[in-house]
One Martini backbone bead per residue (centre of mass of N, CA, C, O) as a GRO file, in nm:
protein
  519
    1MET     BB    1   6.391   4.018   2.478
    2SER     BB    2   6.151   4.096   2.663
    3LYS     BB    3   5.945   4.111   2.431
    4CYS     BB    4   5.950   3.812   2.351
    5VAL     BB    5   5.863   3.695   2.625
    6SER     BB    6   5.592   3.843   2.634
    7LEU     BB    7   5.475   3.718   2.376
    8ILE     BB    8   5.483   3.425   2.470
    9ILE     BB    9   5.300   3.460   2.718
   10VAL     BB   10   5.049   3.551   2.564
   11ILE     BB   11   5.018   3.301   2.389
   12LEU     BB   12   4.996   3.093   2.619
   13CYS     BB   13   4.746   3.218   2.751
   14SER     BB   14   4.561   3.194   2.507
   15VAL     BB   15   4.577   2.889   2.479
   16LEU     BB   16   4.483   2.820   2.765
   17LEU     BB   17   4.203   2.953   2.743
   18THR     BB   18   4.107   2.781   2.503
   19VAL     BB   19   4.125   2.509   2.644
   20LEU     BB   20   3.949   2.570   2.893
   21HIS     BB   21   3.700   2.641   2.706
   22ALA     BB   22   3.683   2.380   2.534
   23GLY     BB   23   3.644   2.150   2.721
   24PRO     BB   24   3.340   2.192   2.801
   25SER     BB   25   3.237   2.226   2.514
   26LEU     BB   26   3.307   1.942   2.411
   27GLU     BB   27   3.138   1.785   2.612
   28VAL     BB   28   2.872   1.893   2.505
   29GLU     BB   29   2.905   1.777   2.221
   30VAL     BB   30   2.932   1.479   2.290
   31GLU     BB   31   2.660   1.465   2.438
   32ALA     BB   32   2.493   1.540   2.194
   33LEU     BB   33   2.569   1.295   2.019
   34LEU     BB   34   2.476   1.078   2.215
   35ALA     BB   35   2.187   1.163   2.216
   36PHE     BB   36   2.139   1.108   1.926
   37LYS     BB   37   2.198   0.802   1.945
   38ARG     BB   38   1.974   0.739   2.161
   39SER     BB   39   1.739   0.831   1.947
   40VAL     BB   40   1.824   0.576   1.799
   41THR     BB   41   1.640   0.269   1.728
   42HIS     BB   42   1.774   0.212   1.427
   43ASP     BB   43   2.091   0.036   1.309
   44PRO     BB   44   2.156  -0.186   1.067
   45LEU     BB   45   2.458  -0.062   0.958
   46GLY     BB   46   2.631   0.063   1.186
   47ALA     BB   47   2.682   0.392   1.172
   48LEU     BB   48   2.718   0.428   1.515
   49ALA     BB   49   2.928   0.221   1.636
   50ASP     BB   50   3.180   0.441   1.681
   51TRP     BB   51   3.004   0.597   1.901
   52THR     BB   52   3.252   0.631   2.136
   53VAL     BB   53   3.466   0.703   2.401
   54ALA     BB   54   3.708   0.541   2.266
   55ASN     BB   55   3.663   0.772   2.063
   56HIS     BB   56   3.707   1.031   1.884
   57HIS     BB   57   3.461   1.231   1.766
   58CYS     BB   58   3.616   1.313   1.491
   59ASN     BB   59   3.609   0.977   1.415
   60TRP     BB   60   3.327   0.960   1.358
   61SER     BB   61   3.086   0.870   1.171
   62GLY     BB   62   2.982   1.162   0.991
   63ILE     BB   63   3.215   1.339   1.116
   64ALA     BB   64   3.313   1.692   1.139
   65CYS     BB   65   3.593   1.896   1.215
   66ASP     BB   66   3.766   2.135   1.347
   67PRO     BB   67   4.111   2.132   1.350
   68TYR     BB   68   4.149   2.332   1.603
   69SER     BB   69   3.880   2.289   1.803
   70SER     BB   70   3.694   2.017   1.757
   71GLN     BB   71   3.447   2.114   1.641
   72VAL     BB   72   3.140   2.054   1.517
   73ILE     BB   73   3.051   2.094   1.149
   74SER     BB   74   2.949   1.786   1.071
   75ILE     BB   75   2.649   1.597   0.975
   76SER     BB   76   2.666   1.284   0.770
   77LEU     BB   77   2.374   1.060   0.707
   78LEU     BB   78   2.333   0.887   0.439
   79ASP     BB   79   2.161   0.624   0.385
   80LYS     BB   80   2.126   0.439   0.693
   81GLN     BB   81   1.843   0.342   0.810
   82LEU     BB   82   1.737   0.536   1.020
   83LYS     BB   83   1.579   0.538   1.345
   84GLY     BB   84   1.382   0.795   1.495
   85GLU     BB   85   1.490   1.087   1.655
   86ILE     BB   86   1.566   1.417   1.674
   87SER     BB   87   1.776   1.570   1.866
   88PRO     BB   88   1.774   1.870   2.055
   89PHE     BB   89   2.094   1.865   2.126
   90LEU     BB   90   2.198   1.986   1.859
   91GLY     BB   91   2.173   2.291   1.959
   92ASN     BB   92   2.480   2.265   2.097
   93LEU     BB   93   2.609   2.302   1.806
   94SER     BB   94   2.759   2.603   1.745
   95SER     BB   95   2.941   2.505   1.470
   96LEU     BB   96   2.730   2.402   1.287
   97GLN     BB   97   2.687   2.362   0.927
   98VAL     BB   98   2.605   2.043   0.881
   99LEU     BB   99   2.281   1.872   0.822
  100ASP     BB  100   2.259   1.530   0.694
  101LEU     BB  101   1.954   1.304   0.665
  102THR     BB  102   1.925   1.157   0.413
  103LEU     BB  103   1.761   0.872   0.373
  104ASN     BB  104   1.558   0.802   0.613
  105SER     BB  105   1.345   0.735   0.933
  106PHE     BB  106   1.267   0.983   1.061
  107SER     BB  107   1.075   1.104   1.329
  108GLY     BB  108   0.879   1.339   1.418
  109HIS     BB  109   1.013   1.635   1.496
  110ILE     BB  110   1.151   1.933   1.442
  111PRO     BB  111   1.380   2.080   1.620
  112PRO     BB  112   1.389   2.409   1.725
  113GLN     BB  113   1.695   2.410   1.827
  114LEU     BB  114   1.826   2.447   1.546
  115GLY     BB  115   1.811   2.767   1.571
  116LEU     BB  116   2.097   2.772   1.738
  117CYS     BB  117   2.254   2.707   1.469
  118SER     BB  118   2.407   2.975   1.338
  119GLN     BB  119   2.614   2.821   1.119
  120LEU     BB  120   2.424   2.716   0.932
  121THR     BB  121   2.409   2.611   0.573
  122GLN     BB  122   2.295   2.303   0.609
  123LEU     BB  123   1.951   2.161   0.592
  124ILE     BB  124   1.899   1.806   0.550
  125LEU     BB  125   1.572   1.608   0.555
  126TYR     BB  126   1.533   1.424   0.327
  127TYR     BB  127   1.357   1.158   0.332
  128ASN     BB  128   1.137   1.098   0.568
  129SER     BB  129   0.906   1.094   0.877
  130LEU     BB  130   0.826   1.384   0.929
  131SER     BB  131   0.645   1.593   1.151
  132GLY     BB  132   0.466   1.864   1.178
  133LEU     BB  133   0.615   2.157   1.195
  134PHE     BB  134   0.757   2.441   1.068
  135PRO     BB  135   0.998   2.589   1.214
  136PRO     BB  136   1.043   2.922   1.290
  137GLU     BB  137   1.348   2.909   1.399
  138ILE     BB  138   1.487   2.890   1.118
  139GLY     BB  139   1.490   3.205   1.080
  140ASN     BB  140   1.773   3.236   1.251
  141LEU     BB  141   1.934   3.127   0.992
  142ARG     BB  142   2.142   3.350   0.828
  143ASN     BB  143   2.350   3.124   0.687
  144LEU     BB  144   2.149   2.981   0.515
  145GLN     BB  145   2.150   2.801   0.195
  146MET     BB  146   2.026   2.504   0.263
  147LEU     BB  147   1.677   2.384   0.243
  148ASP     BB  148   1.560   2.038   0.306
  149LEU     BB  149   1.212   1.901   0.369
  150GLY     BB  150   1.152   1.684   0.185
  151ASP     BB  151   0.969   1.410   0.203
  152ASN     BB  152   0.730   1.426   0.425
  153SER     BB  153   0.475   1.528   0.703
  154LEU     BB  154   0.429   1.823   0.699
  155ASN     BB  155   0.258   2.088   0.864
  156GLY     BB  156   0.119   2.367   0.800
  157SER     BB  157   0.301   2.647   0.761
  158ILE     BB  158   0.493   2.879   0.625
  159PRO     BB  159   0.704   3.067   0.775
  160ASP     BB  160   0.781   3.398   0.770
  161SER     BB  161   1.081   3.367   0.887
  162ILE     BB  162   1.218   3.262   0.622
  163CYS     BB  163   1.267   3.560   0.513
  164ASN     BB  164   1.543   3.595   0.689
  165CYS     BB  165   1.706   3.391   0.490
  166THR     BB  166   1.910   3.568   0.283
  167SER     BB  167   2.121   3.314   0.201
  168LEU     BB  168   1.942   3.157   0.031
  169LEU     BB  169   1.955   2.919  -0.252
  170ALA     BB  170   1.772   2.671  -0.131
  171LEU     BB  171   1.416   2.557  -0.134
  172GLY     BB  172   1.282   2.244   0.005
  173ILE     BB  173   0.908   2.117   0.028
  174ILE     BB  174   0.834   1.854  -0.085
  175TYR     BB  175   0.610   1.631  -0.002
  176ASN     BB  176   0.374   1.747   0.180
  177ASN     BB  177   0.116   1.920   0.416
  178LEU     BB  178   0.113   2.206   0.344
  179THR     BB  179  -0.031   2.515   0.420
  180GLY     BB  180  -0.143   2.790   0.311
  181THR     BB  181   0.064   3.054   0.237
  182ILE     BB  182   0.278   3.229   0.078
  183PRO     BB  183   0.500   3.438   0.162
  184LYS     BB  184   0.492   3.775   0.086
  185ASP     BB  185   0.834   3.801   0.150
  186ILE     BB  186   0.997   3.612  -0.050
  187GLY     BB  187   1.161   3.844  -0.197
  188ASN     BB  188   1.398   3.863   0.026
  189LEU     BB  189   1.534   3.610  -0.127
  190VAL     BB  190   1.774   3.726  -0.338
  191ASN     BB  191   1.958   3.440  -0.363
  192LEU     BB  192   1.758   3.264  -0.485
  193GLN     BB  193   1.752   2.965  -0.712
  194MET     BB  194   1.553   2.764  -0.542
  195LEU     BB  195   1.192   2.675  -0.561
  196VAL     BB  196   1.041   2.387  -0.406
  197ALA     BB  197   0.665   2.297  -0.351
  198TYR     BB  198   0.552   2.045  -0.438
  199ARG     BB  199   0.306   1.859  -0.304
  200ASN     BB  200   0.071   2.028  -0.157
  201ASN     BB  201  -0.172   2.273   0.020
  202LEU     BB  202  -0.139   2.531  -0.112
  203GLU     BB  203  -0.264   2.868  -0.105
  204GLY     BB  204  -0.342   3.115  -0.296
  205PRO     BB  205  -0.127   3.335  -0.402
  206ILE     BB  206   0.120   3.466  -0.588
  207PRO     BB  207   0.352   3.662  -0.497
  208VAL     BB  208   0.470   3.962  -0.611
  209SER     BB  209   0.768   3.939  -0.485
  210ILE     BB  210   0.889   3.717  -0.674
  211GLY     BB  211   1.006   3.944  -0.875
  212MET     BB  212   1.284   3.972  -0.683
  213LEU     BB  213   1.413   3.685  -0.786
  214GLY     BB  214   1.679   3.728  -0.987
  215ALA     BB  215   1.827   3.430  -0.925
  216LEU     BB  216   1.614   3.253  -1.030
  217GLN     BB  217   1.583   2.913  -1.183
  218SER     BB  218   1.365   2.755  -0.992
  219LEU     BB  219   1.001   2.713  -1.015
  220ASP     BB  220   0.792   2.496  -0.795
  221LEU     BB  221   0.417   2.492  -0.748
  222SER     BB  222   0.303   2.228  -0.797
  223GLU     BB  223   0.044   2.064  -0.671
  224ASN     BB  224  -0.183   2.262  -0.555
  225ARG     BB  225  -0.409   2.556  -0.440
  226LEU     BB  226  -0.369   2.775  -0.624
  227SER     BB  227  -0.457   3.117  -0.687
  228GLY     BB  228  -0.508   3.331  -0.925
  229VAL     BB  229  -0.260   3.505  -1.063
  230ILE     BB  230   0.008   3.571  -1.257
  231PRO     BB  231   0.241   3.775  -1.193
  232PRO     BB  232   0.396   4.003  -1.405
  233GLU     BB  233   0.671   4.009  -1.235
  234ILE     BB  234   0.785   3.740  -1.350
  235GLY     BB  235   0.941   3.891  -1.590
  236ASN     BB  236   1.209   3.953  -1.405
  237LEU     BB  237   1.319   3.649  -1.443
  238SER     BB  238   1.607   3.610  -1.621
  239SER     BB  239   1.710   3.315  -1.486
  240LEU     BB  240   1.480   3.147  -1.563
  241GLU     BB  241   1.424   2.788  -1.642
  242TYR     BB  242   1.189   2.687  -1.435
  243LEU     BB  243   0.823   2.669  -1.480
  244GLN     BB  244   0.598   2.524  -1.227
  245LEU     BB  245   0.218   2.538  -1.215
  246PHE     BB  246   0.074   2.278  -1.213
  247ASN     BB  247  -0.203   2.182  -1.060
  248ASN     BB  248  -0.414   2.420  -1.018
  249SER     BB  249  -0.621   2.745  -0.970
  250LEU     BB  250  -0.542   2.927  -1.193
  251THR     BB  251  -0.602   3.249  -1.344
  252GLY     BB  252  -0.657   3.404  -1.618
  253GLU     BB  253  -0.396   3.523  -1.787
  254ILE     BB  254  -0.116   3.477  -1.962
  255PRO     BB  255   0.153   3.644  -1.927
  256SER     BB  256   0.348   3.823  -2.147
  257GLN     BB  257   0.606   3.860  -1.958
  258LEU     BB  258   0.730   3.578  -2.009
  259GLY     BB  259   0.891   3.667  -2.268
  260ARG     BB  260   1.140   3.779  -2.071
  261CYS     BB  261   1.226   3.469  -2.003
  262ARG     BB  262   1.497   3.375  -2.187
  263SER     BB  263   1.591   3.107  -1.999
  264LEU     BB  264   1.377   2.921  -2.068
  265LEU     BB  265   1.304   2.558  -2.080
  266ALA     BB  266   1.033   2.538  -1.885
  267LEU     BB  267   0.668   2.550  -1.940
  268GLU     BB  268   0.427   2.467  -1.672
  269LEU     BB  269   0.051   2.523  -1.701
  270TYR     BB  270  -0.120   2.289  -1.648
  271THR     BB  271  -0.403   2.251  -1.505
  272ASN     BB  272  -0.607   2.502  -1.502
  273LYS     BB  273  -0.783   2.843  -1.553
  274PHE     BB  274  -0.703   2.955  -1.819
  275ILE     BB  275  -0.748   3.234  -2.038
  276GLY     BB  276  -0.751   3.311  -2.357
  277ALA     BB  277  -0.447   3.372  -2.488
  278ILE     BB  278  -0.167   3.291  -2.645
  279PRO     BB  279   0.118   3.439  -2.618
  280HIS     BB  280   0.329   3.564  -2.861
  281GLU     BB  281   0.581   3.607  -2.659
  282LEU     BB  282   0.674   3.310  -2.640
  283GLY     BB  283   0.852   3.325  -2.904
  284ASN     BB  284   1.113   3.444  -2.734
  285LEU     BB  285   1.169   3.139  -2.624
  286VAL     BB  286   1.439   2.998  -2.773
  287GLN     BB  287   1.516   2.772  -2.533
  288LEU     BB  288   1.270   2.613  -2.536
  289GLN     BB  289   1.149   2.269  -2.469
  290THR     BB  290   0.892   2.310  -2.279
  291LEU     BB  291   0.526   2.327  -2.365
  292ARG     BB  292   0.256   2.327  -2.124
  293LEU     BB  293  -0.117   2.411  -2.165
  294TYR     BB  294  -0.302   2.208  -2.076
  295GLY     BB  295  -0.610   2.217  -1.922
  296ASN     BB  296  -0.775   2.469  -2.015
  297LYS     BB  297  -0.931   2.798  -2.159
  298LEU     BB  298  -0.813   2.843  -2.434
  299ASN     BB  299  -0.923   3.067  -2.731
  300SER     BB  300  -0.721   3.064  -2.955
  301THR     BB  301  -0.488   3.062  -3.158
  302ILE     BB  302  -0.194   2.954  -3.288
  303PRO     BB  303   0.081   3.111  -3.261
  304PRO     BB  304   0.334   3.158  -3.494
  305SER     BB  305   0.571   3.209  -3.286
  306LEU     BB  306   0.603   2.908  -3.189
  307PHE     BB  307   0.773   2.831  -3.464
  308GLN     BB  308   1.052   2.950  -3.332
  309LEU     BB  309   1.086   2.689  -3.135
  310LYS     BB  310   1.344   2.483  -3.212
  311SER     BB  311   1.381   2.334  -2.910
  312LEU     BB  312   1.130   2.178  -2.907
  313THR     BB  313   0.999   1.859  -2.756
  314HIS     BB  314   0.734   1.982  -2.602
  315LEU     BB  315   0.383   2.015  -2.715
  316GLY     BB  316   0.098   2.123  -2.504
  317LEU     BB  317  -0.253   2.212  -2.620
  318SER     BB  318  -0.465   2.052  -2.491
  319GLU     BB  319  -0.761   2.097  -2.359
  320ASN     BB  320  -0.918   2.336  -2.504
  321GLU     BB  321  -1.035   2.627  -2.729
  322LEU     BB  322  -0.899   2.606  -2.991
  323ILE     BB  323  -0.854   2.763  -3.306
  324GLY     BB  324  -0.828   2.687  -3.625
  325THR     BB  325  -0.528   2.603  -3.759
  326VAL     BB  326  -0.260   2.402  -3.866
  327SER     BB  327   0.031   2.492  -3.941
  328ASP     BB  328   0.285   2.431  -4.166
  329GLU     BB  329   0.513   2.531  -3.952
  330VAL     BB  330   0.532   2.276  -3.771
  331GLY     BB  331   0.773   2.146  -3.949
  332SER     BB  332   1.002   2.326  -3.794
  333LEU     BB  333   0.982   2.131  -3.531
  334THR     BB  334   1.233   1.898  -3.534
  335SER     BB  335   1.254   1.837  -3.203
  336LEU     BB  336   0.997   1.698  -3.177
  337GLN     BB  337   0.829   1.438  -2.965
  338VAL     BB  338   0.570   1.601  -2.860
  339LEU     BB  339   0.219   1.627  -2.981
  340THR     BB  340  -0.063   1.807  -2.842
  341LEU     BB  341  -0.418   1.884  -2.974
  342HIS     BB  342  -0.644   1.777  -2.832
  343SER     BB  343  -0.942   1.898  -2.747
  344ASN     BB  344  -1.060   2.107  -2.964
  345LYS     BB  345  -1.132   2.352  -3.257
  346LEU     BB  346  -1.001   2.237  -3.490
  347LYS     BB  347  -0.917   2.278  -3.838
  348GLY     BB  348  -0.862   2.132  -4.120
  349GLU     BB  349  -0.561   2.011  -4.216
  350ILE     BB  350  -0.306   1.802  -4.210
  351PRO     BB  351  -0.002   1.884  -4.238
  352SER     BB  352   0.248   1.757  -4.433
  353SER     BB  353   0.496   1.868  -4.256
  354ILE     BB  354   0.473   1.664  -4.015
  355THR     BB  355   0.690   1.462  -4.154
  356ASN     BB  356   0.947   1.624  -4.043
  357LEU     BB  357   0.902   1.492  -3.748
  358THR     BB  358   1.126   1.243  -3.682
  359ASN     BB  359   1.118   1.264  -3.347
  360LEU     BB  360   0.838   1.160  -3.319
  361THR     BB  361   0.634   0.972  -3.070
  362TYR     BB  362   0.379   1.184  -3.017
  363LEU     BB  363   0.047   1.194  -3.167
  364SER     BB  364  -0.227   1.434  -3.094
  365MET     BB  365  -0.557   1.517  -3.280
  366SER     BB  366  -0.805   1.461  -3.138
  367TYR     BB  367  -1.104   1.609  -3.100
  368ASN     BB  368  -1.191   1.757  -3.369
  369SER     BB  369  -1.221   1.920  -3.719
  370LEU     BB  370  -1.069   1.749  -3.914
  371THR     BB  371  -0.958   1.720  -4.249
  372GLY     BB  372  -0.900   1.513  -4.489
  373ARG     BB  373  -0.598   1.356  -4.529
  374LEU     BB  374  -0.362   1.153  -4.474
  375PRO     BB  375  -0.045   1.156  -4.490
  376GLN     BB  376   0.140   0.975  -4.711
  377ASN     BB  377   0.426   1.018  -4.539
  378LEU     BB  378   0.391   0.891  -4.247
  379GLY     BB  379   0.652   0.693  -4.252
  380LEU     BB  380   0.864   0.919  -4.163
  381LEU     BB  381   0.764   0.851  -3.861
  382TYR     BB  382   0.979   0.620  -3.726
  383ASN     BB  383   0.933   0.702  -3.402
  384LEU     BB  384   0.649   0.632  -3.369
  385LYS     BB  385   0.402   0.530  -3.102
  386ASN     BB  386   0.170   0.754  -3.128
  387LEU     BB  387  -0.164   0.757  -3.298
  388SER     BB  388  -0.410   1.027  -3.260
  389LEU     BB  389  -0.727   1.080  -3.472
  390GLU     BB  390  -0.984   1.072  -3.345
  391VAL     BB  391  -1.259   1.248  -3.391
  392ASN     BB  392  -1.321   1.348  -3.691
  393HIS     BB  393  -1.303   1.426  -4.074
  394LEU     BB  394  -1.155   1.201  -4.207
  395GLU     BB  395  -1.018   1.086  -4.513
  396GLY     BB  396  -0.958   0.826  -4.687
  397SER     BB  397  -0.672   0.645  -4.655
  398ILE     BB  398  -0.450   0.442  -4.528
  399PRO     BB  399  -0.129   0.465  -4.548
  400PRO     BB  400   0.115   0.231  -4.621
  401SER     BB  401   0.360   0.382  -4.472
  402ILE     BB  402   0.285   0.302  -4.174
  403ALA     BB  403   0.471   0.043  -4.174
  404ASN     BB  404   0.742   0.222  -4.107
  405CYS     BB  405   0.624   0.248  -3.807
  406THR     BB  406   0.785   0.020  -3.598
  407HIS     BB  407   0.708   0.166  -3.298
  408LEU     BB  408   0.417   0.120  -3.286
  409MET     BB  409   0.144   0.099  -3.037
  410TYR     BB  410  -0.067   0.329  -3.123
  411ILE     BB  411  -0.389   0.322  -3.306
  412SER     BB  412  -0.625   0.600  -3.358
  413LEU     BB  413  -0.909   0.625  -3.613
  414GLY     BB  414  -1.175   0.670  -3.510
  415PHE     BB  415  -1.440   0.860  -3.598
  416ASN     BB  416  -1.458   0.879  -3.916
  417ARG     BB  417  -1.412   0.875  -4.303
  418ILE     BB  418  -1.262   0.622  -4.364
  419THR     BB  419  -1.127   0.434  -4.627
  420GLY     BB  420  -1.070   0.134  -4.728
  421LYS     BB  421  -0.805  -0.050  -4.623
  422ILE     BB  422  -0.619  -0.239  -4.444
  423PRO     BB  423  -0.301  -0.231  -4.444
  424SER     BB  424  -0.045  -0.384  -4.526
  425GLY     BB  425   0.229  -0.438  -4.279
  426LEU     BB  426   0.149  -0.445  -3.964
  427GLY     BB  427   0.322  -0.699  -3.904
  428GLN     BB  428   0.587  -0.498  -3.860
  429LEU     BB  429   0.453  -0.428  -3.566
  430PRO     BB  430   0.572  -0.553  -3.270
  431ASN     BB  431   0.429  -0.321  -3.057
  432LEU     BB  432   0.142  -0.351  -3.112
  433THR     BB  433  -0.149  -0.289  -2.891
  434ARG     BB  434  -0.335  -0.071  -3.058
  435LEU     BB  435  -0.633  -0.099  -3.280
  436SER     BB  436  -0.836   0.172  -3.415
  437VAL     BB  437  -1.096   0.181  -3.699
  438GLY     BB  438  -1.359   0.243  -3.528
  439PRO     BB  439  -1.561   0.414  -3.688
  440ASN     BB  440  -1.609   0.384  -4.048
  441ARG     BB  441  -1.555   0.320  -4.427
  442MET     BB  442  -1.444   0.045  -4.445
  443SER     BB  443  -1.295  -0.230  -4.632
  444GLY     BB  444  -1.259  -0.550  -4.670
  445GLU     BB  445  -1.008  -0.742  -4.555
  446ILE     BB  446  -0.829  -0.898  -4.319
  447PRO     BB  447  -0.510  -0.899  -4.288
  448ASP     BB  448  -0.303  -1.159  -4.215
  449ASP     BB  449  -0.057  -0.999  -4.081
  450LEU     BB  450  -0.204  -0.894  -3.825
  451PHE     BB  451  -0.149  -1.177  -3.670
  452ASN     BB  452   0.163  -1.088  -3.595
  453CYS     BB  453   0.055  -0.907  -3.350
  454SER     BB  454   0.126  -1.036  -3.048
  455ASN     BB  455   0.073  -0.754  -2.862
  456LEU     BB  456  -0.220  -0.737  -2.900
  457ARG     BB  457  -0.503  -0.608  -2.705
  458LEU     BB  458  -0.656  -0.411  -2.915
  459LEU     BB  459  -0.932  -0.464  -3.149
  460SER     BB  460  -1.091  -0.223  -3.369
  461ILE     BB  461  -1.366  -0.271  -3.635
  462ALA     BB  462  -1.617  -0.131  -3.597
  463GLU     BB  463  -1.825   0.017  -3.814
  464ASN     BB  464  -1.798  -0.115  -4.107
  465ASN     BB  465  -1.723  -0.294  -4.439
  466PHE     BB  466  -1.630  -0.570  -4.379
  467THR     BB  467  -1.509  -0.877  -4.514
  468GLY     BB  468  -1.526  -1.194  -4.451
  469LEU     BB  469  -1.312  -1.400  -4.262
  470LEU     BB  470  -1.193  -1.520  -3.982
  471LYS     BB  471  -0.896  -1.643  -3.904
  472PRO     BB  472  -0.728  -1.873  -3.722
  473ASP     BB  473  -0.474  -1.678  -3.676
  474ILE     BB  474  -0.597  -1.523  -3.428
  475GLY     BB  475  -0.459  -1.712  -3.219
  476LYS     BB  476  -0.179  -1.539  -3.221
  477LEU     BB  477  -0.332  -1.334  -3.026
  478TYR     BB  478  -0.246  -1.392  -2.699
  479ASN     BB  479  -0.294  -1.077  -2.583
  480LEU     BB  480  -0.579  -1.050  -2.625
  481GLN     BB  481  -0.858  -0.867  -2.460
  482GLU     BB  482  -0.991  -0.688  -2.702
  483MET     BB  483  -1.269  -0.733  -2.936
  484VAL     BB  484  -1.421  -0.520  -3.177
  485SER     BB  485  -1.680  -0.608  -3.370
  486GLN     BB  486  -1.887  -0.644  -3.614
  487ALA     BB  487  -2.210  -0.735  -3.657
  488GLU     BB  488  -2.178  -0.943  -3.896
  489PHE     BB  489  -2.034  -1.162  -3.732
  490HIS     BB  490  -2.262  -1.226  -3.535
  491GLN     BB  491  -2.481  -1.289  -3.751
  492LYS     BB  492  -2.337  -1.526  -3.895
  493TYR     BB  493  -2.295  -1.713  -3.611
  494GLN     BB  494  -2.516  -1.662  -3.374
  495LYS     BB  495  -2.256  -1.629  -3.195
  496PRO     BB  496  -2.007  -1.642  -3.010
  497LEU     BB  497  -1.665  -1.612  -3.063
  498SER     BB  498  -1.398  -1.857  -3.021
  499PHE     BB  499  -1.049  -1.812  -2.969
  500ARG     BB  500  -0.761  -2.025  -2.974
  501GLY     BB  501  -0.456  -2.019  -2.835
  502SER     BB  502  -0.189  -2.093  -2.653
  503HIS     BB  503  -0.280  -1.808  -2.453
  504CYS     BB  504  -0.593  -1.783  -2.549
  505MET     BB  505  -0.931  -1.622  -2.488
  506THR     BB  506  -1.156  -1.491  -2.727
  507THR     BB  507  -1.449  -1.286  -2.727
  508LEU     BB  508  -1.702  -1.200  -2.967
  509TRP     BB  509  -1.901  -0.920  -2.972
  510LYS     BB  510  -2.163  -0.721  -3.004
  511VAL     BB  511  -2.021  -0.391  -3.077
  512PRO     BB  512  -2.116  -0.076  -3.207
  513TYR     BB  513  -1.944   0.085  -2.988
  514LEU     BB  514  -1.634   0.279  -2.864
  515ARG     BB  515  -1.638   0.493  -2.631
  516ASP     BB  516  -1.524   0.299  -2.392
  517TYR     BB  517  -1.225   0.266  -2.561
  518LEU     BB  518  -1.109   0.585  -2.616
  519ASN     BB  519  -0.961   0.673  -2.324
   0.00000   0.00000   0.00000
């Protein structure tokens, strides 16, 4: 009996001590919350209206408390249109685990006192108007799993101390003004699954230690000023699904080790300074959906292994120095929606198998040295919206089947050696906005049904051998903004021709060349 009484006394004493200790502690927390409210200068939705001493703080909007101690564990105020500064007194919330102020208009600095909230697992300040430095004190948050400071106006460098947050799963710092280099010990964040830092001014190399991030699924360092090579250690990232490094100043060759990243869905390396060959090992990335390498100085042929990537929807290899021909195997990429090969040194014919790509919406092979005829079954590409084949050495006539491509918006075939007539049936293309067929060697009259293309904004027929008169029905092209006609029309009428439709006034001048209109 006496043992039971003693146990009850011990429990009561423990509870009493907890209450006595919690009293002052909770007062500090309530005061910290009220200080936060006082630092808010604009609350148009009344998100903090119930933050008063008349209500228990655990019942305040956006607040969650520990059910036993009543200590604040979460402040979540998403998209409340709040303005003001983030109070440094939040550092007094010793049990705080979540601070989420996404989609507000907080300004000023991120208070370094947040580094005192040792229990924080989520610090999300995305899409505010915060400025100043990335506080190095955040490196004290060893339990932090998610840190998102994106879409603010932070400057300075990424502090090396962030590499101490070894529990981090996601780090987001997009759309800021951060400078300096990526911390060389970033590989210490061995649990990191997502690292997104695009749209900053980061410079220097990609650290070799990045190859230690074996859990990484998404790496986006695009639109910065990074230089140097892609470290071959990046091939160790077997879980990587998204690698986006575009719009930097990266150099050297694309590492063949990328072929070991078998989980990749998107590989975006465009607009850098890469040289050399497209690695044939990229053909191992059988799950790849997007491969964009355009805007570099790659000078190889297109490796046949790429045609093993049956899941590809976007293949962008334009604006390089690629040589050789376009393989007939391109027709096996039946998931392709976008294919850009323009501005290279490709030669040979357009493979007829390209008409197998019935999901294609965008096809650009202009500014090469392609020869031969347009595929006669071009009309099988019934989803096509853009067809750009200008500045090549293409011959023959435009196949009539093009009229089956009823989604076409842009047709650019100028600066070739195309003969024959403009095919009838283009009037069936209700979305056609741009039609450029000159200069070429075409002849005949302009088909009447072309004037049914009421959305046409640019019509270029210059430098051909067309005959006949322009019909009054041209007035039906009430959206036409530019018409580049051949010299014969101007010479025939001895003055600019003005055509008026119900909503248009278009003047045709003698314009012998189209270079200003083909970009």
